[in-house]
Amino acid sequence: MDSHVTAAIQSTGRVAFKGLRPPPPPHMALQDQVAVVTGAVQGIGRAMAEILLRNGAKVALLDVNEAAGKSLKEVLDKQHGPERTLFLSCDVESEEQIRAAFQRTAGALGAVDIVCNNAGVLNEAEWEKTISVNLVAVVRVTYIALEHMNKMSGGRGGVIINTASMAGLFPLLSCPVYTATKYGVVGFTRAMAANSTALGFGIRFNALCPGFVQTDILDNIYERLGQFSQLSAETQVFVDKGVLKTSEVAEGLLELLTNDTKNGEALQVMCSSQKYMKFPVFT
Ligand SMILES: NC(=O)c1ccc[n+]([C@@H]2O[C@H](COP(=O)([O-])OP(=O)(O)OC[C@H]3O[C@@H](n4cnc5c(N)ncnc54)[C@H](O)[C@@H]3O)[C@@H](O)[C@H]2O)c1
Ligand SMILES: CC/C=C\C[C@H](O)/C=C/C=C\C=C\C=C\[C@@H](O)[C@@H](O)C/C=C\CCC(=O)O
């Protein structure tokens, strides 16, 4: 993010970013960086991959949706060249598949610098699955990423960004398990950031916390609320207050990646502004 915008966030904790200026030039800091994005073939993950590529990074696109992955790869090849991306069919619930994906990324694109733990689901009826994908897999991918990136074991450090949600900071009506997973992601991110500082991993950890975003997660929400489906109208009232574009969330990712003063932060991305969450200080 531009230095004056970063300064605005630091001084006010809030910055408006919609339509104020032409697109900024690419961030040199991301040039030829190697990024792994999970849940990369649609929605927020796709917007993350696109902004990384526009800023000169190489991107491994990990997802369970092979058909969408192959067609996205074709689109991105035309825009950025085939050597800039890799699509890898990978279920983040599988340790074996994640290990293979990191190995293939390092072999084809180079050592991993950036990980975006973004894959997620919302299903209060299949709540164990929601915990498995949204929280357990974030821990699993992070620990495998550490084996590649940790400066204390020969890696070269980097940045790990976890897609949480505003529902990781405020309870989301009708989605108690989804809310719990996103609170878990925020807590894990902050704890890993503190560990990284204490143990010298050379890795920054931050959480991205968008409000409602126009993606498939918002579709057919009624069917995925399980025993809380009677509250779908109340949830819809929140949704109707405003829905973000995926590109706006990707701008938040860029801020967390390029602002190297940020570690252990949760960036709220809302329709009117972005602002860092103020957590209580424990003394
Ligand atoms: N859409 C919103 O309103 C919103 C708001 C805040 C946070 N989020 C979070 O953003 C992230 C992305 O969601 P989205 O809104 O883009 O949804 P989406 O459904 O459009 O995209 C999710 C992607 O994750 C992939 N995925 C699902 N399970 C997977 C698995 N086991 N392994 C690998 N890939 C898997 C899907 O195939 C899909 O491509 C999620 O973590 C979600 O919780 C979404
Ligand atoms: C239907 C589910 C769709 C998508 C899931 C996704 O992750 C979206 C979550 C979005 C928002 C959740 C927000 C919860 C909000 C409230 O509880 C609310 O009262 C927050 C109030 C103020 C916060 C903003 C501020 O302090 O300025």
Short mmCIF file of N, CA and C and ligand atoms in Angstrom, two decimals, residues 38-45 62-65 90-93 118-121 129 133-134 163-166 178 182 209-218, ligand 1:
data_model
loop_
_atom_site.label_atom_id
_atom_site.label_comp_id
_atom_site.label_asym_id
_atom_site.label_seq_id
_atom_site.Cartn_x
_atom_site.Cartn_y
_atom_site.Cartn_z
N THR A 38 -4.56 -21.08 -0.72
CA THR A 38 -5.52 -22.19 -0.66
C THR A 38 -6.93 -21.66 -0.95
N GLY A 39 -7.76 -22.52 -1.51
CA GLY A 39 -9.11 -22.08 -1.92
C GLY A 39 -9.00 -20.99 -2.96
N ALA A 40 -8.10 -21.22 -3.95
CA ALA A 40 -7.66 -20.12 -4.83
C ALA A 40 -8.45 -19.98 -6.12
N VAL A 41 -9.37 -20.89 -6.42
CA VAL A 41 -9.90 -20.87 -7.79
C VAL A 41 -11.16 -20.03 -7.97
N GLN A 42 -11.72 -19.54 -6.88
CA GLN A 42 -12.90 -18.68 -7.03
C GLN A 42 -12.97 -17.74 -5.83
N GLY A 43 -13.91 -16.82 -5.88
CA GLY A 43 -14.18 -15.96 -4.73
C GLY A 43 -12.97 -15.16 -4.28
N ILE A 44 -12.81 -15.06 -2.96
CA ILE A 44 -11.73 -14.25 -2.38
C ILE A 44 -10.36 -14.79 -2.76
N GLY A 45 -10.21 -16.12 -2.79
CA GLY A 45 -8.91 -16.71 -3.12
C GLY A 45 -8.47 -16.35 -4.53
N LEU A 62 -4.00 -23.61 -4.94
CA LEU A 62 -4.40 -24.90 -4.37
C LEU A 62 -5.92 -24.91 -4.16
N ASP A 63 -6.55 -25.97 -4.60
CA ASP A 63 -8.01 -26.05 -4.42
C ASP A 63 -8.47 -27.49 -4.68
N VAL A 64 -9.63 -27.83 -4.12
CA VAL A 64 -10.24 -29.15 -4.41
C VAL A 64 -11.00 -29.15 -5.71
N ASN A 65 -11.31 -27.98 -6.23
CA ASN A 65 -12.13 -27.89 -7.46
C ASN A 65 -11.23 -27.89 -8.69
N CYS A 90 -5.60 -29.91 -4.42
CA CYS A 90 -5.17 -30.15 -3.04
C CYS A 90 -6.31 -29.90 -2.08
N ASP A 91 -6.60 -30.93 -1.29
CA ASP A 91 -7.59 -30.81 -0.23
C ASP A 91 -6.84 -30.45 1.06
N VAL A 92 -7.16 -29.30 1.64
CA VAL A 92 -6.42 -28.88 2.84
C VAL A 92 -6.70 -29.77 4.05
N GLU A 93 -7.65 -30.71 3.92
CA GLU A 93 -7.86 -31.67 5.01
C GLU A 93 -6.85 -32.82 4.93
N ASN A 118 -6.69 -19.57 2.96
CA ASN A 118 -7.95 -18.92 2.60
C ASN A 118 -9.12 -19.90 2.44
N ALA A 119 -8.84 -21.17 2.13
CA ALA A 119 -9.95 -22.13 1.90
C ALA A 119 -10.88 -22.13 3.10
N GLY A 120 -12.17 -22.11 2.83
CA GLY A 120 -13.13 -22.13 3.93
C GLY A 120 -14.50 -22.54 3.47
N VAL A 121 -15.31 -23.03 4.42
CA VAL A 121 -16.69 -23.41 4.14
C VAL A 121 -17.57 -22.88 5.27
N LYS A 129 -17.12 -30.65 9.71
CA LYS A 129 -16.41 -30.32 8.46
C LYS A 129 -15.99 -28.84 8.49
N VAL A 133 -12.10 -27.78 8.00
CA VAL A 133 -11.55 -26.98 6.89
C VAL A 133 -11.11 -25.60 7.39
N ASN A 134 -11.94 -24.96 8.21
CA ASN A 134 -11.68 -23.55 8.54
C ASN A 134 -10.62 -23.37 9.61
N THR A 163 -7.19 -16.04 6.23
CA THR A 163 -8.50 -15.41 6.02
C THR A 163 -9.40 -15.82 7.17
N ALA A 164 -9.65 -14.88 8.07
CA ALA A 164 -10.64 -15.11 9.13
C ALA A 164 -11.94 -14.50 8.63
N SER A 165 -12.48 -13.54 9.37
CA SER A 165 -13.76 -12.92 9.01
C SER A 165 -14.07 -11.89 10.08
N MET A 166 -15.01 -10.98 9.79
CA MET A 166 -15.56 -10.15 10.87
C MET A 166 -16.20 -11.07 11.92
N TYR A 178 -19.24 -21.62 12.65
CA TYR A 178 -18.43 -20.79 11.74
C TYR A 178 -17.75 -19.68 12.55
N LYS A 182 -13.62 -18.95 13.12
CA LYS A 182 -12.94 -17.71 12.74
C LYS A 182 -12.32 -17.04 13.96
N CYS A 209 -9.90 -9.94 8.02
CA CYS A 209 -11.26 -10.10 8.56
C CYS A 209 -12.28 -9.33 7.74
N PRO A 210 -12.72 -9.90 6.62
CA PRO A 210 -13.72 -9.19 5.81
C PRO A 210 -15.12 -9.31 6.41
N GLY A 211 -15.96 -8.32 6.10
CA GLY A 211 -17.40 -8.46 6.33
C GLY A 211 -17.97 -9.35 5.24
N PHE A 212 -19.23 -9.16 4.88
CA PHE A 212 -19.85 -10.02 3.86
C PHE A 212 -19.27 -9.69 2.49
N VAL A 213 -18.97 -10.74 1.72
CA VAL A 213 -18.33 -10.59 0.42
C VAL A 213 -19.17 -11.35 -0.61
N GLN A 214 -19.29 -10.79 -1.80
CA GLN A 214 -20.11 -11.42 -2.84
C GLN A 214 -19.41 -12.65 -3.40
N THR A 215 -19.63 -13.81 -2.79
CA THR A 215 -19.07 -15.08 -3.27
C THR A 215 -20.11 -16.17 -3.06
N ASP A 216 -19.75 -17.40 -3.43
CA ASP A 216 -20.69 -18.52 -3.28
C ASP A 216 -21.10 -18.76 -1.83
N ILE A 217 -20.26 -18.36 -0.88
CA ILE A 217 -20.61 -18.60 0.54
C ILE A 217 -21.93 -17.92 0.90
N LEU A 218 -22.22 -16.82 0.23
CA LEU A 218 -23.46 -16.09 0.54
C LEU A 218 -24.69 -16.74 -0.11
N1 LIG B 1 -17.82 -14.55 1.39
C1 LIG B 1 -17.84 -13.95 2.58
O1 LIG B 1 -18.78 -13.22 2.94
C2 LIG B 1 -16.66 -14.11 3.49
C3 LIG B 1 -16.47 -13.15 4.49
C4 LIG B 1 -15.40 -13.27 5.35
C5 LIG B 1 -14.53 -14.34 5.22
N2 LIG B 1 -14.75 -15.27 4.26
C6 LIG B 1 -13.79 -16.37 4.17
O2 LIG B 1 -13.10 -16.24 2.95
C7 LIG B 1 -12.59 -17.51 2.57
C8 LIG B 1 -12.91 -17.78 1.11
O3 LIG B 1 -14.32 -17.88 0.97
P1 LIG B 1 -15.15 -17.34 -0.26
O4 LIG B 1 -16.16 -16.44 0.27
O5 LIG B 1 -14.23 -16.90 -1.33
O6 LIG B 1 -15.91 -18.68 -0.63
P2 LIG B 1 -15.94 -19.58 -1.96
O7 LIG B 1 -16.86 -20.70 -1.63
O8 LIG B 1 -16.22 -18.75 -3.15
O9 LIG B 1 -14.44 -20.10 -2.09
C9 LIG B 1 -13.91 -21.06 -1.23
C10 LIG B 1 -12.88 -21.87 -2.00
O10 LIG B 1 -12.29 -22.80 -1.09
C11 LIG B 1 -12.24 -24.06 -1.74
N3 LIG B 1 -12.23 -25.12 -0.74
C12 LIG B 1 -13.24 -25.51 0.06
N4 LIG B 1 -12.86 -26.57 0.79
C13 LIG B 1 -11.59 -26.85 0.47
C14 LIG B 1 -10.65 -27.82 0.88
N5 LIG B 1 -10.98 -28.76 1.78
N6 LIG B 1 -9.41 -27.81 0.35
C15 LIG B 1 -9.08 -26.89 -0.59
N7 LIG B 1 -9.93 -25.96 -1.06
C16 LIG B 1 -11.17 -25.93 -0.51
C17 LIG B 1 -13.46 -24.10 -2.64
O11 LIG B 1 -13.34 -25.08 -3.66
C18 LIG B 1 -13.48 -22.68 -3.15
O12 LIG B 1 -12.70 -22.53 -4.31
C19 LIG B 1 -13.19 -18.51 3.54
O13 LIG B 1 -12.24 -18.82 4.54
C20 LIG B 1 -14.36 -17.75 4.13
O14 LIG B 1 -14.70 -18.22 5.40
C21 LIG B 1 -15.78 -15.17 3.38
#
